[in-house]
CSV table of C-alpha atoms and ligand atoms in Angstrom, one decimal:
chain,number,residue,atom,x,y,z
T,471,UNK,CA,22.8,2.1,-30.0
T,472,UNK,CA,19.2,3.1,-30.9
T,473,UNK,CA,18.4,6.8,-30.9
T,474,UNK,CA,15.2,6.8,-28.8
T,475,UNK,CA,16.3,9.7,-26.7
T,476,UNK,CA,14.0,9.4,-23.7
T,477,UNK,CA,12.2,12.5,-22.4
T,478,UNK,CA,13.1,12.7,-18.8
T,479,UNK,CA,11.3,14.6,-16.0
T,480,UNK,CA,12.7,15.1,-12.5
T,481,UNK,CA,11.3,15.8,-9.1
T,482,UNK,CA,13.6,17.6,-6.6
T,483,UNK,CA,13.2,19.2,-3.2
T,484,UNK,CA,16.8,20.2,-2.4
T,485,UNK,CA,20.3,20.8,-3.8
T,486,UNK,CA,19.8,18.4,-6.7
T,487,UNK,CA,23.3,17.0,-6.8
T,488,UNK,CA,21.9,13.7,-8.0
T,489,UNK,CA,20.0,15.5,-10.8
T,490,UNK,CA,23.4,17.2,-11.6
T,491,UNK,CA,25.1,13.8,-11.8
T,492,UNK,CA,22.5,12.7,-14.4
T,493,UNK,CA,22.8,16.0,-16.3
T,494,UNK,CA,26.6,15.6,-16.4
T,495,UNK,CA,26.3,12.0,-17.7
T,496,UNK,CA,23.9,13.2,-20.4
T,497,UNK,CA,26.3,16.0,-21.3
T,498,UNK,CA,29.1,13.4,-21.7
T,499,UNK,CA,26.8,11.4,-24.1
T,500,UNK,CA,26.4,8.5,-21.7
T,501,UNK,CA,22.6,8.6,-21.5
T,502,UNK,CA,20.2,8.4,-24.4
T,503,UNK,CA,17.8,10.9,-23.0
T,504,UNK,CA,17.4,14.5,-22.0
T,505,UNK,CA,15.9,16.3,-19.0
T,506,UNK,CA,13.1,18.5,-20.3
T,507,UNK,CA,11.2,19.3,-17.1
T,508,UNK,CA,12.1,19.6,-13.4
T,509,UNK,CA,9.4,20.1,-10.8
T,510,UNK,CA,10.0,21.0,-7.2
T,511,UNK,CA,7.9,21.3,-4.0
T,512,UNK,CA,10.3,24.0,-2.9
T,513,UNK,CA,10.7,27.3,-4.8
T,514,UNK,CA,14.3,27.6,-3.4
T,515,UNK,CA,15.5,24.2,-4.5
T,516,UNK,CA,19.0,24.3,-6.0
T,517,UNK,CA,17.8,21.6,-8.4
T,518,UNK,CA,15.7,24.2,-10.2
T,519,UNK,CA,18.7,26.4,-11.0
T,520,UNK,CA,20.6,23.3,-12.3
T,521,UNK,CA,17.6,22.6,-14.6
T,522,UNK,CA,17.5,26.1,-15.9
T,523,UNK,CA,21.2,26.0,-16.7
T,524,UNK,CA,20.5,23.2,-19.2
T,525,UNK,CA,17.4,24.9,-20.6
T,526,UNK,CA,14.9,22.5,-19.0
T,527,UNK,CA,11.5,23.8,-18.1
T,528,UNK,CA,10.9,24.2,-14.4
T,529,UNK,CA,7.8,24.2,-12.3
T,530,UNK,CA,6.9,24.6,-8.6
T,531,UNK,CA,4.0,22.6,-7.3
T,532,UNK,CA,3.3,23.1,-3.6
T,533,UNK,CA,1.5,20.5,-1.5
T,534,UNK,CA,-0.2,23.2,0.5
T,535,UNK,CA,-2.2,24.2,-2.6
T,536,UNK,CA,-3.8,20.8,-2.7
T,537,UNK,CA,-6.4,19.3,-0.3
T,538,UNK,CA,-4.7,15.8,-0.2
T,539,UNK,CA,-1.6,13.9,-1.1
T,540,UNK,CA,-3.6,12.3,-3.9
T,541,UNK,CA,-4.5,15.6,-5.4
T,542,UNK,CA,-0.9,16.8,-5.2
T,543,UNK,CA,0.3,13.6,-6.8
T,544,UNK,CA,-2.4,14.0,-9.6
T,545,UNK,CA,-1.0,17.5,-10.2
T,546,UNK,CA,2.5,16.2,-10.6
T,547,UNK,CA,1.4,13.5,-13.0
T,548,UNK,CA,-0.6,15.9,-15.1
T,549,UNK,CA,2.3,18.3,-15.5
T,550,UNK,CA,4.7,15.4,-16.4
T,551,UNK,CA,2.2,14.0,-18.9
T,552,UNK,CA,1.7,17.4,-20.5
T,553,UNK,CA,5.4,17.6,-21.1
T,554,UNK,CA,5.4,14.2,-22.7
T,555,UNK,CA,7.8,12.8,-20.0
T,556,UNK,CA,8.6,9.1,-20.4
T,557,UNK,CA,10.9,8.6,-17.4
T,558,UNK,CA,10.5,10.3,-14.0
T,559,UNK,CA,13.5,10.7,-11.7
T,560,UNK,CA,12.9,11.4,-8.0
T,561,UNK,CA,16.1,13.1,-7.1
T,562,UNK,CA,16.0,14.0,-3.5
T,563,UNK,CA,12.3,14.5,-3.6
T,564,UNK,CA,11.1,14.6,0.0
T,565,UNK,CA,7.4,14.0,-0.5
T,566,UNK,CA,5.4,10.8,-0.3
T,567,UNK,CA,3.3,10.4,-3.5
T,568,UNK,CA,0.3,8.2,-4.2
T,569,UNK,CA,-1.1,6.0,-6.9
T,570,UNK,CA,-2.3,9.1,-8.7
T,571,UNK,CA,1.4,9.5,-9.7
T,572,UNK,CA,2.8,6.0,-9.5
T,573,UNK,CA,0.0,4.2,-11.5
T,574,UNK,CA,0.2,6.3,-14.8
T,575,UNK,CA,4.1,6.0,-14.6
T,576,UNK,CA,4.4,2.4,-13.4
T,577,UNK,CA,7.8,1.0,-14.2
T,578,UNK,CA,8.9,4.5,-15.3
T,579,UNK,CA,9.7,6.2,-12.0
T,580,UNK,CA,13.1,5.8,-10.4
T,581,UNK,CA,14.2,6.9,-6.9
T,582,UNK,CA,17.5,7.0,-5.1
T,583,UNK,CA,17.5,6.2,-1.4
T,584,UNK,CA,20.6,6.6,0.8
T,585,UNK,CA,20.6,3.2,2.4
T,586,UNK,CA,20.7,-0.5,1.4
T,587,UNK,CA,17.0,-1.2,1.0
T,588,UNK,CA,15.3,-3.1,2.7
T,589,UNK,CA,17.2,-1.7,5.7
T,590,UNK,CA,16.7,1.8,7.0
T,591,UNK,CA,13.9,2.7,4.5
T,592,UNK,CA,10.2,3.4,4.5
T,593,UNK,CA,8.2,6.1,6.2
T,594,UNK,CA,10.3,8.5,8.3
T,595,UNK,CA,13.7,7.3,6.8
T,596,UNK,CA,14.8,10.3,4.9
T,597,UNK,CA,17.8,12.6,5.0
T,598,UNK,CA,19.9,12.5,8.2
T,599,UNK,CA,17.3,10.2,9.9
T,600,UNK,CA,18.6,7.4,7.7
T,601,UNK,CA,22.3,7.8,8.7
T,602,UNK,CA,21.5,8.4,12.4
T,603,UNK,CA,19.6,5.1,12.4
T,604,UNK,CA,22.4,3.2,10.7
T,605,UNK,CA,24.9,4.5,13.2
T,606,UNK,CA,22.6,3.8,16.2
T,607,UNK,CA,22.0,0.3,15.0
T,608,UNK,CA,25.7,-0.4,14.6
T,609,UNK,CA,25.6,-1.6,11.0
T,610,UNK,CA,29.0,-2.1,9.4
T,611,UNK,CA,28.0,-1.3,5.8
T,612,UNK,CA,25.6,1.1,4.3
T,613,UNK,CA,25.1,2.5,0.8
T,614,UNK,CA,22.5,3.6,-1.7
T,615,UNK,CA,19.8,2.0,-3.7
T,616,UNK,CA,18.2,3.0,-7.0
T,617,UNK,CA,14.7,1.4,-7.3
T,618,UNK,CA,11.5,1.7,-9.2
T,619,UNK,CA,8.8,3.7,-7.3
T,620,UNK,CA,5.6,1.9,-6.3
T,621,UNK,CA,2.9,2.8,-3.8
T,622,UNK,CA,4.8,1.4,-0.8
T,623,UNK,CA,7.5,3.9,0.3
T,624,UNK,CA,10.9,2.7,-0.8
T,625,UNK,CA,9.3,-0.7,-1.7
T,626,UNK,CA,9.6,-1.0,-5.4
T,627,UNK,CA,12.0,-3.4,-7.3
T,628,UNK,CA,15.7,-2.7,-6.8
T,629,UNK,CA,17.7,-1.7,-9.8
T,630,UNK,CA,21.2,-1.0,-8.4
T,631,UNK,CA,22.9,-0.8,-5.0
T,632,UNK,CA,26.4,0.5,-4.0
T,633,UNK,CA,27.9,-0.1,-0.6
T,634,UNK,CA,30.2,1.9,1.6
T,635,UNK,CA,31.9,0.9,4.9
T,636,UNK,CA,30.6,2.5,8.1
T,637,UNK,CA,33.6,3.7,10.0
T,638,UNK,CA,34.0,3.9,13.8
T,639,UNK,CA,34.4,7.6,13.8
T,640,UNK,CA,31.5,8.3,11.4
T,641,UNK,CA,28.9,11.0,12.1
T,642,UNK,CA,25.6,11.1,10.2
T,643,UNK,CA,27.3,13.8,8.1
T,644,UNK,CA,30.4,11.9,7.2
T,645,UNK,CA,28.5,8.8,6.4
T,646,UNK,CA,26.0,10.8,4.2
T,647,UNK,CA,28.9,12.4,2.3
T,648,UNK,CA,30.6,9.0,1.6
T,649,UNK,CA,27.2,7.6,0.4
T,650,UNK,CA,26.5,10.6,-1.7
T,651,UNK,CA,29.6,9.9,-3.8
T,652,UNK,CA,28.2,6.5,-4.6
T,653,UNK,CA,24.8,7.9,-5.3
T,654,UNK,CA,26.3,10.1,-8.0
T,655,UNK,CA,27.6,6.9,-9.7
T,656,UNK,CA,24.6,4.7,-9.2
T,657,UNK,CA,21.9,7.1,-10.3
T,658,UNK,CA,23.3,8.0,-13.8
T,659,UNK,CA,24.1,4.3,-14.3
T,660,UNK,CA,20.6,3.3,-13.6
T,661,UNK,CA,19.2,6.0,-15.9
T,662,UNK,CA,21.6,5.0,-18.6
T,663,UNK,CA,20.4,1.4,-18.4
T,664,UNK,CA,16.8,2.4,-18.4
T,665,UNK,CA,17.2,4.6,-21.4
T,666,UNK,CA,19.0,1.9,-23.2
T,667,UNK,CA,16.0,-0.4,-22.6
T,668,UNK,CA,18.2,-2.8,-20.6
T,669,UNK,CA,16.1,-3.1,-17.3
T,670,UNK,CA,13.8,-6.1,-17.4
T,671,UNK,CA,11.4,-6.9,-14.6
T,672,UNK,CA,11.0,-10.6,-13.6
T,673,UNK,CA,8.6,-10.5,-10.6
T,674,UNK,CA,10.4,-8.3,-8.1
T,675,UNK,CA,13.8,-8.8,-9.7
T,676,UNK,CA,15.3,-6.3,-12.1
T,677,UNK,CA,17.5,-8.1,-14.6
T,678,UNK,CA,20.1,-6.0,-16.5
T,679,UNK,CA,20.0,-7.2,-20.1
T,680,UNK,CA,23.4,-7.4,-21.8
T,681,UNK,CA,24.5,-4.6,-24.1
T,682,UNK,CA,23.4,-5.2,-27.7
B,1709,GRF,C1,20.2,12.1,-1.4
B,1709,GRF,O1,20.9,11.5,-0.3
B,1709,GRF,C2,19.2,11.2,-1.8
B,1709,GRF,O2,19.5,9.8,-1.7
B,1709,GRF,C3,18.1,11.5,-0.9
B,1709,GRF,O3,18.2,12.9,-0.7
B,1709,GRF,C4,19.5,13.3,-1.0
B,1709,GRF,C5,19.3,14.4,-2.0
B,1709,GRF,O4,20.5,14.9,-2.4
B,1709,GRF,N1,16.8,11.0,-1.3
B,1709,GRF,P1,20.5,15.9,-3.7
B,1709,GRF,O5,19.3,16.9,-3.6
B,1709,GRF,O6,20.4,15.0,-4.9
B,1709,GRF,O7,21.8,16.6,-3.6
């Protein structure tokens, strides 16, 4: 294994359990990287405390302090660049960003979404809205998707997906909880593969290169 140790930055809005899953995998030595910076749009985000606990720098960048989404995205990009971040993890980040962030980090921003993209994704499909829509539609499987972030919301190339059954007595909460368990496996695995240089883009397809 090469010792490239990627400098990882994360964007969080809430509890940060996906960030924690990545931090735990790093602590177990499974990921050749370290989280150095965690930015939130919410000063009360639990993810900030998780970052502090591992000695990562934290920052709060509030959309209301910027005149547009583009300016907010530029501020995020600037902070990440100043910290020398090579890989950006959106980990429950509830803001839509623009090319001001995605262009300078193209191919280096990952997101986790709690459905099987391209179903139940895109604008408006976040949090419990996703699971409500799955139940209302009557889908029999759901799951999570880790993908590269591009300008189109939830539209970038898919890296990994994990599925769960939808049960007859599911509520949005029970379905979300079953999916979250899979998210905590999928996200660290995708980060591990990225940091090992094993994700190869062929058009829209992400090919996972064999271990060297
Ligand atoms: C997860 O379901 C993630 O897929 C979605 O937001 C939720 C965040 O959970 N984008 P957490 O903050 O990682 O606990």
